[in-house]
Every structure is written in C-alpha cells, then in structure tokens.
Tab-separated table of C-alpha atoms in Angstrom:
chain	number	residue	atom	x	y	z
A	1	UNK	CA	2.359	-11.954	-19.668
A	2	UNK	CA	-0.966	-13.255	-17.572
A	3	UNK	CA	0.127	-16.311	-19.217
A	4	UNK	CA	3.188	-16.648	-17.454
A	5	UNK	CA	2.295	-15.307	-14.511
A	6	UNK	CA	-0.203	-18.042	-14.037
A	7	UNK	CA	2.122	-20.466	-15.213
A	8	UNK	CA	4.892	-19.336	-12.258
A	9	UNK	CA	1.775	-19.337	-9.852
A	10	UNK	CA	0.721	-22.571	-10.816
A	11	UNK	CA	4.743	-23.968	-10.730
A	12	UNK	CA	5.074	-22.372	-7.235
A	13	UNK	CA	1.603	-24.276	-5.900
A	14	UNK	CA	2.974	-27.430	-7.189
A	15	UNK	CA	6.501	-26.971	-5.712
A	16	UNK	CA	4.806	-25.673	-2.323
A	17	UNK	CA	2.740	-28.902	-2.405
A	18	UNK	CA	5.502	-31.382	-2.621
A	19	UNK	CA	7.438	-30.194	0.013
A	20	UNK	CA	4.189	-29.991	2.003
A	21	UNK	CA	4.104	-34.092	1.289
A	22	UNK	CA	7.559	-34.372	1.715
A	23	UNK	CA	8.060	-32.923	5.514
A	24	UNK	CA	4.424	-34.400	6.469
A	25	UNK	CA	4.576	-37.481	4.319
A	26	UNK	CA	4.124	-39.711	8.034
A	27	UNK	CA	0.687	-37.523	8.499
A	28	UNK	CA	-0.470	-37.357	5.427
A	29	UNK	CA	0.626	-41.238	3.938
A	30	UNK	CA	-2.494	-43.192	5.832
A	31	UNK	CA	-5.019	-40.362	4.431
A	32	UNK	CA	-3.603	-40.325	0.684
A	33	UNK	CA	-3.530	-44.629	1.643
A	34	UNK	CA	-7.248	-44.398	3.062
A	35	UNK	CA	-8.872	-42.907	0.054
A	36	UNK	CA	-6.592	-44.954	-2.770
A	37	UNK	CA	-8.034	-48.321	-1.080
A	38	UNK	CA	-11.873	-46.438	-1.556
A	39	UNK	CA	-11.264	-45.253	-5.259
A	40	UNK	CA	-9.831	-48.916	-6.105
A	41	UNK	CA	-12.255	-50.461	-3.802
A	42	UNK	CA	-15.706	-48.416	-5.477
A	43	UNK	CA	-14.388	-49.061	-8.774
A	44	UNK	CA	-14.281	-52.818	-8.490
A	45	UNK	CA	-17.516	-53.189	-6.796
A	46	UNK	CA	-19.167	-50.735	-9.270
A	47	UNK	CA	-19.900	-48.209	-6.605
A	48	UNK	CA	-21.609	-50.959	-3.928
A	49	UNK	CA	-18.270	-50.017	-1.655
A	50	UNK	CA	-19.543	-46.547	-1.458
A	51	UNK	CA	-23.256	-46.756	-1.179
A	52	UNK	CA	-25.102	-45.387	1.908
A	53	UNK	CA	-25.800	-48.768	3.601
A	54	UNK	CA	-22.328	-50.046	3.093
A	55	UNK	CA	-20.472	-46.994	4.398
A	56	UNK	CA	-23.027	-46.850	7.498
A	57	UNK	CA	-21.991	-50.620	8.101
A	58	UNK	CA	-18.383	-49.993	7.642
A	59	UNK	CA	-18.594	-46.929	10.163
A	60	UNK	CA	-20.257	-49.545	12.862
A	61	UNK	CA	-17.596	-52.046	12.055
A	62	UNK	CA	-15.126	-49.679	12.814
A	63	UNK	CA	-16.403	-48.780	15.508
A	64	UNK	CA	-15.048	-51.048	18.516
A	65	UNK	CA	-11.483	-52.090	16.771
A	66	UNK	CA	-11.064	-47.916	16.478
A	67	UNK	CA	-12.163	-47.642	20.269
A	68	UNK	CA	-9.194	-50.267	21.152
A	69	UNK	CA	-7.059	-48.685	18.674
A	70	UNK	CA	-7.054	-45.273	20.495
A	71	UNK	CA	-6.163	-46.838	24.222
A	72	UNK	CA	-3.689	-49.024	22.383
A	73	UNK	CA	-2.031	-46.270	20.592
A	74	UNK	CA	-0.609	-44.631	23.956
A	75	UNK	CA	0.031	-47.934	24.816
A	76	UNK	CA	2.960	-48.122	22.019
A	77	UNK	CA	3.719	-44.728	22.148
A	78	UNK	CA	5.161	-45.279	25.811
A	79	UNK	CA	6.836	-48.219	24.281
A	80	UNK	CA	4.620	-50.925	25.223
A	81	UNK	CA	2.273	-53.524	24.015
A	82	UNK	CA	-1.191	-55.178	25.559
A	83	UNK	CA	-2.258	-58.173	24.388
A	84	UNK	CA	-4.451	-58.975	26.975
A	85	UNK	CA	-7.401	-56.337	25.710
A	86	UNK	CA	-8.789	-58.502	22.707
A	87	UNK	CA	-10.299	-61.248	25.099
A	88	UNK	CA	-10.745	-58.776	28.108
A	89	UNK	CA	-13.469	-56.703	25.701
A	90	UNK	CA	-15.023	-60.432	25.085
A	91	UNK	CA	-14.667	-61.054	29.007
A	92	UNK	CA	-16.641	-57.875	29.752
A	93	UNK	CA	-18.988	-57.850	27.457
A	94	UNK	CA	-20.349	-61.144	28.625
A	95	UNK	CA	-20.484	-59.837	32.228
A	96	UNK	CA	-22.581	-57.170	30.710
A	97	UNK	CA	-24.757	-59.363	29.174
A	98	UNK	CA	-24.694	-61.940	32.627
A	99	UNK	CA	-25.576	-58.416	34.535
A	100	UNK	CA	-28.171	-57.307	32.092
A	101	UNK	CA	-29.931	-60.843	31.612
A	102	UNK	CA	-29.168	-62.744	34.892
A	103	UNK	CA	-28.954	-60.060	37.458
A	104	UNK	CA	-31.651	-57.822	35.858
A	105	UNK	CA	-29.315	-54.717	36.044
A	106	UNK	CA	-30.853	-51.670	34.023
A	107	UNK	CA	-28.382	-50.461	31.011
A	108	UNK	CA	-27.582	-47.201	33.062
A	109	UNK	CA	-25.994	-49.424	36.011
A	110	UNK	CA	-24.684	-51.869	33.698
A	111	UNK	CA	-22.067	-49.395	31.571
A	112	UNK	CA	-19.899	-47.692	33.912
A	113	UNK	CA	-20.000	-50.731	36.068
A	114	UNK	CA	-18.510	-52.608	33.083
A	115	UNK	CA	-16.219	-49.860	32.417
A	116	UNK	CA	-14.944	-49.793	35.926
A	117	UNK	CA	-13.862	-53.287	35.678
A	118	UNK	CA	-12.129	-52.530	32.904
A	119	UNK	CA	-10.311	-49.973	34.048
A	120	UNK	CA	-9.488	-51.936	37.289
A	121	UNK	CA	-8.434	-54.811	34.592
A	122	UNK	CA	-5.625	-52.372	33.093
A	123	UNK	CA	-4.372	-50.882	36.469
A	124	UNK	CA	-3.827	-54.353	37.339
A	125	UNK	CA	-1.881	-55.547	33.816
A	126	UNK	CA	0.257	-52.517	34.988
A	127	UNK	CA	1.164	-53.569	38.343
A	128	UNK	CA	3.802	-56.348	37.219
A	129	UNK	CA	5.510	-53.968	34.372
A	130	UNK	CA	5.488	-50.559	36.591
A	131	UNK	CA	6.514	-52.298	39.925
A	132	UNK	CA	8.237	-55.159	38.810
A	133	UNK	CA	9.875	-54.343	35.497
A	134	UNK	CA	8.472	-57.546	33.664
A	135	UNK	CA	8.200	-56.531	30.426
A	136	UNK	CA	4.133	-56.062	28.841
A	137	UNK	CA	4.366	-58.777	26.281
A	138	UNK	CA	4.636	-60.978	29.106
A	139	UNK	CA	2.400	-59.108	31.530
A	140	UNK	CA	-0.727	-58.867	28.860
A	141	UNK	CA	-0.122	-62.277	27.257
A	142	UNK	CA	-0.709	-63.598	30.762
A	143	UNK	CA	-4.033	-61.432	30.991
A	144	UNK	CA	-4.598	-62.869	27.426
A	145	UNK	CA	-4.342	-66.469	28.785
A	146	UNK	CA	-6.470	-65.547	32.086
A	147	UNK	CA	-9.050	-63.207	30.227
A	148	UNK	CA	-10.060	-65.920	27.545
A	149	UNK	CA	-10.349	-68.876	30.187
A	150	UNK	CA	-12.415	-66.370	31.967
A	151	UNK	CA	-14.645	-65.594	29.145
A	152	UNK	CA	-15.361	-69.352	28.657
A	153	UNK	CA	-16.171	-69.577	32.085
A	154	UNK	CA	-18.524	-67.342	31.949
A	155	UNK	CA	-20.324	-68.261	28.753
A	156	UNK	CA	-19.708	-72.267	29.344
A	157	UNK	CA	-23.693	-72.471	30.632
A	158	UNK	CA	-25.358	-71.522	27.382
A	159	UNK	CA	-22.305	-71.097	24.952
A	160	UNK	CA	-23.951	-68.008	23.969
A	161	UNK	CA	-25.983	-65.086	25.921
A	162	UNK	CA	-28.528	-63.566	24.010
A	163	UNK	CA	-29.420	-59.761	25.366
A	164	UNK	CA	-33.092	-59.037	24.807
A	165	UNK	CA	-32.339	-55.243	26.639
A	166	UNK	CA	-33.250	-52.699	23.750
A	167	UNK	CA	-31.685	-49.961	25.345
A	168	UNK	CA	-27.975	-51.786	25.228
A	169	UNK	CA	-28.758	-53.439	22.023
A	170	UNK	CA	-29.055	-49.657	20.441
A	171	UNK	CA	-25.736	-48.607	21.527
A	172	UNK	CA	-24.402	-51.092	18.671
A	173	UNK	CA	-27.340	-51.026	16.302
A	174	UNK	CA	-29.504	-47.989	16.566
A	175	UNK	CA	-29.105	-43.951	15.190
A	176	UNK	CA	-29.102	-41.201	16.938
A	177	UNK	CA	-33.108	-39.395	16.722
A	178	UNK	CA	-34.229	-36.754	13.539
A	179	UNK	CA	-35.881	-33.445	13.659
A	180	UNK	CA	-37.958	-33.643	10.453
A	181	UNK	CA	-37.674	-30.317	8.813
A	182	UNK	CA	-40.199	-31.052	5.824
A	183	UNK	CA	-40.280	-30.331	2.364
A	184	UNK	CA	-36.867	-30.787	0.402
A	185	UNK	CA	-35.548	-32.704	3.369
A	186	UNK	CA	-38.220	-35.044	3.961
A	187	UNK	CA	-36.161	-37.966	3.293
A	188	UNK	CA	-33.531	-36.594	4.813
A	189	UNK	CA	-31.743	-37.015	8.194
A	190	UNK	CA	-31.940	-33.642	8.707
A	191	UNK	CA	-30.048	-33.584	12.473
A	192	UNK	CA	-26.792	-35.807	10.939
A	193	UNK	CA	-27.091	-32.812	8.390
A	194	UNK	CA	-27.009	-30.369	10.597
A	195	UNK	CA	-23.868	-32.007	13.000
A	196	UNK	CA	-21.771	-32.269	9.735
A	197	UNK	CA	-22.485	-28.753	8.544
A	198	UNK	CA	-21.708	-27.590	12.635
A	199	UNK	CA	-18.780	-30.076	12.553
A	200	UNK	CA	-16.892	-28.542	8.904
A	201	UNK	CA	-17.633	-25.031	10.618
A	202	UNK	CA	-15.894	-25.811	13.978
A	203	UNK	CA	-13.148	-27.329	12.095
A	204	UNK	CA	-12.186	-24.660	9.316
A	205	UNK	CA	-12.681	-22.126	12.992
A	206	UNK	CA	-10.156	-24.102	15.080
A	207	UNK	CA	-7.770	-24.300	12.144
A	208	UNK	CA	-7.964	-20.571	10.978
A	209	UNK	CA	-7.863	-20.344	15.094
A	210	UNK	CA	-4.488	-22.307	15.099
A	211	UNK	CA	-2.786	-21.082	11.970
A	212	UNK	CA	-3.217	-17.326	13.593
A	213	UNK	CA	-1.786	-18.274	16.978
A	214	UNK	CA	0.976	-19.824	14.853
A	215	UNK	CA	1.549	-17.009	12.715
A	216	UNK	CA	1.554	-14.717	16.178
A	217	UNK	CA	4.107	-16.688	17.899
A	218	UNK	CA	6.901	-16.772	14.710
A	219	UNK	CA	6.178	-20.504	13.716
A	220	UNK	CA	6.222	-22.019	10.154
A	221	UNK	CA	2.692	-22.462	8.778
A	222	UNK	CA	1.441	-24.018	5.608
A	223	UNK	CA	1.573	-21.971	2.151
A	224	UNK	CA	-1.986	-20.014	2.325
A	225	UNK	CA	-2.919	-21.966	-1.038
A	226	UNK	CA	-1.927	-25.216	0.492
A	227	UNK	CA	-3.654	-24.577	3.945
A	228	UNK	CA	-7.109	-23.591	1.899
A	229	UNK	CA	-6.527	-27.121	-0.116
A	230	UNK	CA	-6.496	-28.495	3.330
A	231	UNK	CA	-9.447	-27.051	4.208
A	232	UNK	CA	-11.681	-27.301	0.974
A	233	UNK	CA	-10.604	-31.202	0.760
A	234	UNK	CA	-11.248	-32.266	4.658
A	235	UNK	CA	-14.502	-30.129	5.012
A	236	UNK	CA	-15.132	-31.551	1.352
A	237	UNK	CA	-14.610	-35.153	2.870
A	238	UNK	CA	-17.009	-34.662	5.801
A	239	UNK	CA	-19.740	-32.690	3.722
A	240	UNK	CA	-19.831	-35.669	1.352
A	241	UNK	CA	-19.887	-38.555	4.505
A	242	UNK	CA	-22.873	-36.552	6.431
A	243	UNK	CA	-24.468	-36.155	3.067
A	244	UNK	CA	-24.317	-39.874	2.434
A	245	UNK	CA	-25.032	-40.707	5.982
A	246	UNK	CA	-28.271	-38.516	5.925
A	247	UNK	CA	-29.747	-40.093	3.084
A	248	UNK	CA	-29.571	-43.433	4.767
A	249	UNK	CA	-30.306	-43.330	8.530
A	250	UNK	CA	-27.987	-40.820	9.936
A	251	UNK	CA	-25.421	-41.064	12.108
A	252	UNK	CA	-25.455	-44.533	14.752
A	253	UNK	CA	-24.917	-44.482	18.367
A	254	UNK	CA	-21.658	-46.823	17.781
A	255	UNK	CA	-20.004	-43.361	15.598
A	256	UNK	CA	-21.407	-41.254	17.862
A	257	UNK	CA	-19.252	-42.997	21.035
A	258	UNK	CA	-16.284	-43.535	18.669
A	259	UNK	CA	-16.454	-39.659	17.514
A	260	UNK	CA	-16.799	-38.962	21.746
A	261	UNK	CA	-13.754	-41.100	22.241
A	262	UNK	CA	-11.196	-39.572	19.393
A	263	UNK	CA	-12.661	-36.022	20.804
A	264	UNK	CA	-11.577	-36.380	24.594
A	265	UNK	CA	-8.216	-38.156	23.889
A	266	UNK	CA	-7.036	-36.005	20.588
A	267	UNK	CA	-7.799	-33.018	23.632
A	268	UNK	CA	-6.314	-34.944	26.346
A	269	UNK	CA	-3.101	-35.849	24.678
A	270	UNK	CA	-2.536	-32.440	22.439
A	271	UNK	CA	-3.910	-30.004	25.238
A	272	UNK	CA	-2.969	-31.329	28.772
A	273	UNK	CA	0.108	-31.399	30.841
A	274	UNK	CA	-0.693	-35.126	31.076
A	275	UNK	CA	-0.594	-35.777	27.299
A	276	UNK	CA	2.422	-33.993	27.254
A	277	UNK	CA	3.874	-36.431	29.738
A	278	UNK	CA	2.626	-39.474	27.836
A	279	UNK	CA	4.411	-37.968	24.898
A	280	UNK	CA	7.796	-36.919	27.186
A	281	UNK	CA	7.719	-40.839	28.525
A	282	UNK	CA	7.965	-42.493	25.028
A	283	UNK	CA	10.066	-40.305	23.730
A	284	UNK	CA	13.029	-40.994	26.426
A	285	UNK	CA	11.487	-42.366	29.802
A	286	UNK	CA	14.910	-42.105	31.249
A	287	UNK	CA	15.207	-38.272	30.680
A	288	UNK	CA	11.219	-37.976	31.534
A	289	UNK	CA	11.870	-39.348	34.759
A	290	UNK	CA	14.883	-36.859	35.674
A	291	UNK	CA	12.920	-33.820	34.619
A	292	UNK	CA	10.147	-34.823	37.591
A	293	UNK	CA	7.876	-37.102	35.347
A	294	UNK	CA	6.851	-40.035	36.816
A	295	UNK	CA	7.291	-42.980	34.216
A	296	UNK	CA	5.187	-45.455	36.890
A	297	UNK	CA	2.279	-43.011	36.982
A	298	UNK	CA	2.453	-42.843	33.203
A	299	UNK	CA	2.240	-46.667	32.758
A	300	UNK	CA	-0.884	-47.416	35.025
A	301	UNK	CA	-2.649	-44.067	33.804
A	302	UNK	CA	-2.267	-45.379	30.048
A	303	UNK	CA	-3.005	-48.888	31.356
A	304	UNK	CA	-5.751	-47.833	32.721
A	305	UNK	CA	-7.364	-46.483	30.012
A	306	UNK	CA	-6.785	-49.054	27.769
A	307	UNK	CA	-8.785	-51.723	30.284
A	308	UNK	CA	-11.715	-49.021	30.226
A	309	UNK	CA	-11.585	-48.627	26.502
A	310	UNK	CA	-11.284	-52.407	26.046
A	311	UNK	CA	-14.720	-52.689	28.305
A	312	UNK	CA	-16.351	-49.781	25.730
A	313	UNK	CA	-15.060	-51.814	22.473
A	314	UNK	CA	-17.032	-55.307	24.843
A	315	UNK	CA	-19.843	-53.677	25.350
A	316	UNK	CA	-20.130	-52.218	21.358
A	317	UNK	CA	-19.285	-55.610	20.075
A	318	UNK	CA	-21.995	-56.912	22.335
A	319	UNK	CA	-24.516	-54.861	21.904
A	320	UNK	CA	-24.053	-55.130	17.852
A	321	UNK	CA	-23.784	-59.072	18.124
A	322	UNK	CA	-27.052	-58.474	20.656
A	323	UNK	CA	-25.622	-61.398	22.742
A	324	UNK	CA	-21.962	-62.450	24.185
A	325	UNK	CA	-20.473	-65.698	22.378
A	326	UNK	CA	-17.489	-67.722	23.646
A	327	UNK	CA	-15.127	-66.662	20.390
A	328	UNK	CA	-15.728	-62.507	21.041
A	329	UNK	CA	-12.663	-60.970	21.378
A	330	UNK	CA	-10.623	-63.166	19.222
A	331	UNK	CA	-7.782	-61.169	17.178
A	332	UNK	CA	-9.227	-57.604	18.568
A	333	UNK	CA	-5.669	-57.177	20.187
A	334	UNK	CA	-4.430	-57.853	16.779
A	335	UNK	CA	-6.594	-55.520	14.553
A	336	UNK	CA	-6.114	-53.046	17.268
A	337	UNK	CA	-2.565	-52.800	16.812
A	338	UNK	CA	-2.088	-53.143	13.247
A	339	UNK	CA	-4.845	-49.983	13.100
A	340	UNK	CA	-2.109	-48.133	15.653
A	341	UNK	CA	0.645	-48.674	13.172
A	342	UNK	CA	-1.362	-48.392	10.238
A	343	UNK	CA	-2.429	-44.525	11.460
A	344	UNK	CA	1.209	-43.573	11.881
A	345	UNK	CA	2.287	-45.078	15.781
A	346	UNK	CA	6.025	-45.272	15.595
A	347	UNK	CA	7.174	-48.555	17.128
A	348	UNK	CA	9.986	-46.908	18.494
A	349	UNK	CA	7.529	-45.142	20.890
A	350	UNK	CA	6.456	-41.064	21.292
A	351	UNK	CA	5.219	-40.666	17.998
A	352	UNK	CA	1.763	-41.352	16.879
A	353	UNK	CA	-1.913	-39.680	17.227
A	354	UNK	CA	-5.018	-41.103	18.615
A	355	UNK	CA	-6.597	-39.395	15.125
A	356	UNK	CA	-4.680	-41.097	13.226
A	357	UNK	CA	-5.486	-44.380	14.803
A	358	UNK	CA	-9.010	-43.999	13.537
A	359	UNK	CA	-8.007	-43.615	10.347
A	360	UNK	CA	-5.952	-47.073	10.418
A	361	UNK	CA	-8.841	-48.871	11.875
A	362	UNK	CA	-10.891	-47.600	8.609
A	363	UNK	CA	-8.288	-48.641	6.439
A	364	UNK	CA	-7.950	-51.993	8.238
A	365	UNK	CA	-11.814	-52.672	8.113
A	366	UNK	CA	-12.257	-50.806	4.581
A	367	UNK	CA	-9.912	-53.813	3.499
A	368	UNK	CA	-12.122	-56.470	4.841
A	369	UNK	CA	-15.607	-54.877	3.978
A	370	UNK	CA	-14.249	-54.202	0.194
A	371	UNK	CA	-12.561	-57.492	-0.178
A	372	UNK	CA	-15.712	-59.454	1.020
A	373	UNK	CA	-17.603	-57.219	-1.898
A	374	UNK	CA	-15.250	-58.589	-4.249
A	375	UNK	CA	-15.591	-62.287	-3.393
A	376	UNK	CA	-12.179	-63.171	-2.517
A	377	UNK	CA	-11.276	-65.365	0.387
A	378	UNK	CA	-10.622	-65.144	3.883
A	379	UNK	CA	-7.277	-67.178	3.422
A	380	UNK	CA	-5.896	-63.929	0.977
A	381	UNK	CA	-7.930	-61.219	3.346
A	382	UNK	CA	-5.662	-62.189	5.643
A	383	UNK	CA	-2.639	-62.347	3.648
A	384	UNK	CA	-3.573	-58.551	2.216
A	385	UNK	CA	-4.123	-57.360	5.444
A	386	UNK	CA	-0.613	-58.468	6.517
A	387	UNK	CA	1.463	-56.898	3.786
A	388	UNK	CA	-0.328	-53.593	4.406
A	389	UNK	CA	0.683	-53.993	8.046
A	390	UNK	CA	4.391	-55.061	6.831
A	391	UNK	CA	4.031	-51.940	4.647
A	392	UNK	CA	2.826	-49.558	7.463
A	393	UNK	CA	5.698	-50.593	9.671
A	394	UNK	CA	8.305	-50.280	6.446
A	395	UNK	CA	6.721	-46.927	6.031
A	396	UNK	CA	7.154	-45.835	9.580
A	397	UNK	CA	11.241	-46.715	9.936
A	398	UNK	CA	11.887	-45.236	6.406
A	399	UNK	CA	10.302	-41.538	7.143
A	400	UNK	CA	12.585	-42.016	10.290
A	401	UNK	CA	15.643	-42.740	8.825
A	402	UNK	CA	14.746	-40.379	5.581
A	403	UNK	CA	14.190	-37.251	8.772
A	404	UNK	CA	17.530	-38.096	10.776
C-alpha cells in the first residue's frame, strides 16, 4: 500500500512538473538552455569549461555585453531598437581614457562624468524618434555612423590609449577585498563565501516572502514540491558558483557592478510605477497613452538609460582592455541584442526581464568561451552563435502562438 502511495506521489510530482514547464516554458527555456550548453560544454573540454579560472573569466566577459543587454532589453520591450550603443561604449571609453591620461582627471571624476555623457548620448538618440516619429533603426544607425567616426577621431593620435590609472584598471580586472578567517578557510575567499551564503538566504526569504503574499491575495502559486525544487536547485546553483568563485579569487569588481545593475533595474521595472509604465508602453503604446501614460517620456527615460549603461559597458571594456583601441565597440550592439532575445525579450515588445537578459548574455559568451576551448573556428563561432539566435527568436513566436 506505501508502495502505491509513493508511486501516486511520485506520478503527481511528475505531472505537477510538466505543467509547471509547460505554462512557464518562455521563463524557464534559457535556464534549462544555459546549463545544457555547460554540461555539453564541461564534458568536451574534460572539465577545463568549468574550472575556477575559466568561470571567473567567463563572469568578466560577461560582464559589459550583460550591462548593454539590460538597457537594451527595455529598449525592445517598448518596441524599439539602438544600434548606436556598440560604438558609443567604444566612444566613451576612450574619452575616459583621454580624461584619465591627457587631462589627469582622478577615477572618481572620471565615472559619472563618462556616464553623464552617456546618458546625454541616449536622450539625444531619442529626440528624433519621440519628437519626430523617425523610426530607431534609423535614429541609432545614424548615432552608429557618428559614434564610430567619433571614436576614430579620438583615438587617430596614438591608435591606441594605454591607461596606466590602477584604480580604473581594477574596475575590469581586480576582486573585491577578503577577510581571512584562518584555519579551514585559509585558502579560501572567505567574504565571496559569505555574500553567496547571505545572497541564497535573501533569496529563499523573498520567495517564501512572495509565495505568502500570493497565497494571501487568492493567486495561483507553484505546487509546494515544485516551489522547494525551485528553491533547492537555484540556491544549489549559487552555493556551487560562490564555492567555485572562493577557491579562486572571489568575486571581481566587473560582477560586482553587473550584479548592482540587474539589482536596481529587476526593482525598478517589477516594483515601480515607472516599470509598470515601461511595461504598459510595449504592450499597446496607443492604449498607454489614453490611460494618462506618456509614451514620449517613456522613450527618452529608456533612452536614456541605455546611453548611461552603454558608457558603464565603455568604461568595463576599457578598464579590462587597460587602454581604448580604435576597433572597441565593434558588434557590442549586436551581442547585446541577441543576449535580449536569447533571455526571453519578445520582439513584439512588453515582454521580457532584465534577469533574464543576464542569463542570455551567459549563454551568448558561454558559447564563445567553450567553443574557443574546443578549438573550433571563429568562421563556425559565428555561424553557432547565429542559429541559437534564429532559435531564440523561433522559440519566442512559438510560446506566443502555442499561449493565444
């Protein structure tokens, strides 16, 4: 009889768990996609793919294509594109190199200076498509055109700017300090240790937090089996990166900003009146506007931010590169994107999360770090990385068709 009754039990997890997939298959697709390409990836490079050093320098590399992916993911959600922000983050990180090395500007100056001008840089890609109507392929492929003649302008002296400045140089190549605790954790980053363990307990809070509100308010939650699968494998996921992290040399500044970003935008745009706008514009900017939204606000706002953003992914590429080169910035508008639509953006606009466009950048630059492992050449990287984009965008119209 126990027999069967753990047979039924284990029948009615399994049946719980596919519809589970089934209703959240656009959430959960890039995650189960994510850690196939790592499985296939640590098997064919006999565990290299996975090592500390390798996972610290595919965290880095992430670091200022998932920065750009974020800005660019509201971007699409209000149904518009920017190609201008690949050579505008090569622009401004060689003014912050020119301010750093020619003008003699400390670090401190030199950032939100930097990030100013990139903000100033989106407003103005916004003026011609709020005011004007022109549509943004047209507006950012003109700031495309003016950003990289103004990058070789800037860099046609010396071809390339070397920045001797330590304390900008770290941003993109140093780790955050360690508390040595001694004895079994000697060798140990023991403070990365400690912000995973404080990051898995803030998470399981926030969800129990959220599933009770849920529960309160009459709204459909996950199976309680299901939601403590949830938990075990994400806190599971994050125990096992910190672990790996702390053995090498903890966490690096460049994670630290990209963890910063994903925190204030996954807030702004899931707990403020204004993300609920961005949301409310790409889902019908016509009925947004006659319920008191303004659509023009909207546009430079998320314009705005992706000109900023664009000057923090600059000055990360710069500071990892330690100097500014004449080719930075080439294809960032690209990867950006395809890490947007990778992570679940839907090109038809007012679906998508800036968490989610993490996860595409990681799946984007887990292609190229594994593929390099393996040897193979840049001519099929790119041809791989194309059908997964193909795939991504495939993915995305299907679940919306399959849900109508």
């Amino acid at each position: 009889m126990s027999g069967k009754t753990e047979a039924q039990a284990s029948g009615s997890f399994m049946q719980d768990l596919s519809k589970v997939l089934r209703q959240n298959i656009r959430d959960y697709g890039m995650y189960i996609a994510l850690f196939v390409i790592m499985v296939i990836f640590a098997i064919t490079t006999n565990g290299i793919f996975l090592s500390p050093r390798n996972l610290s320098n595919l965290l880095n590399q992430t670091g200022y294509i998932a920065v750009l992916a974020v800005g660019m993911t509201l971007v699409i959600v209000i149904r518009h594109i920017d190609l201008s922000v690949g050579f505008l983050a090569g622009f401004l990180g060689a003014v912050a190199a020119i301010a750093l090395v020619q003008w003699g500007l400390p670090t401190l100056f030199v950032i939100p200076l930097v990030l100013g001008l990139g903000a100033l840089a989106g407003l103005i890609t916004a003026f011609p498509i709020a005011q004007l109507g022109i549509p943004s392929f047209v507006a950012s492929l003109a700031g495309w055109l003016i950003y990289r003649g103004m990058l070789q302008l800037a860099t046609e002296g010396t071809g390339t700017i070397i920045i001797p400045d330590a304390a900008f140089n770290a941003i993109g190549n140093g780790f955050i300090p360690d508390v040595p605790l001694g004895g079994p954790f000697e060798q140990i980053h023991s403070l990365t240790l400690l912000l995973g363990i404080i990051a898995i307990g803030l998470f399981i809070y926030n969800d129990l937090n959220s599933r009770k509100k849920k529960i309160a308010y009459g709204f459909e939650v996950l199976p309680t089996a299901i939601f403590a699968l949830k938990l075990i494998f994400i806190s599971g996921i994050v125990g096992w990166i910190t672990w790996v992290l702390a053995n090498f040399n903890g966490l690096s500044w460049t994670v630290v900003v990209m963890l910063l970003v994903v925190g204030i935008y996954h807030f702004i745009t899931t707990s403020t009146v204004l993300g609920r706008h961005i949301y409310a514009v790409g889902g019908n900017p016509e009925a947004a506007e006659l319920s008191g939204i303004s659509v023009k606000r909207i546009t430079y706002i998320v314009f705005g931010s992706m000109g900023m953003l664009s000057a923090l992914s600059g000055i990360l590429f710069a500071s990892r590169l330690q100097s500014a080169t004449t080719t930075a910035g080439t294809l960032f508008e690209l990867d950006a994107i395809a890490a947007a639509y990778v992570g679940g953006v839907s090109a038809a606009g007012g679906v998508g999360r800036v968490t989610g466009s993490i996860i595409g950048a990681l799946v984007m630059t887990s292609l190229t770090s594994g593929m390099n492992l393996m040897g193979v050449g840049i001519s099929y990287q790119y041809i791989v990385r194309g059908v997964v984009l193909a795939a991504a965008v495939i993915f995305d119209v299907a679940t919306r068709r399959a849900a109508r």
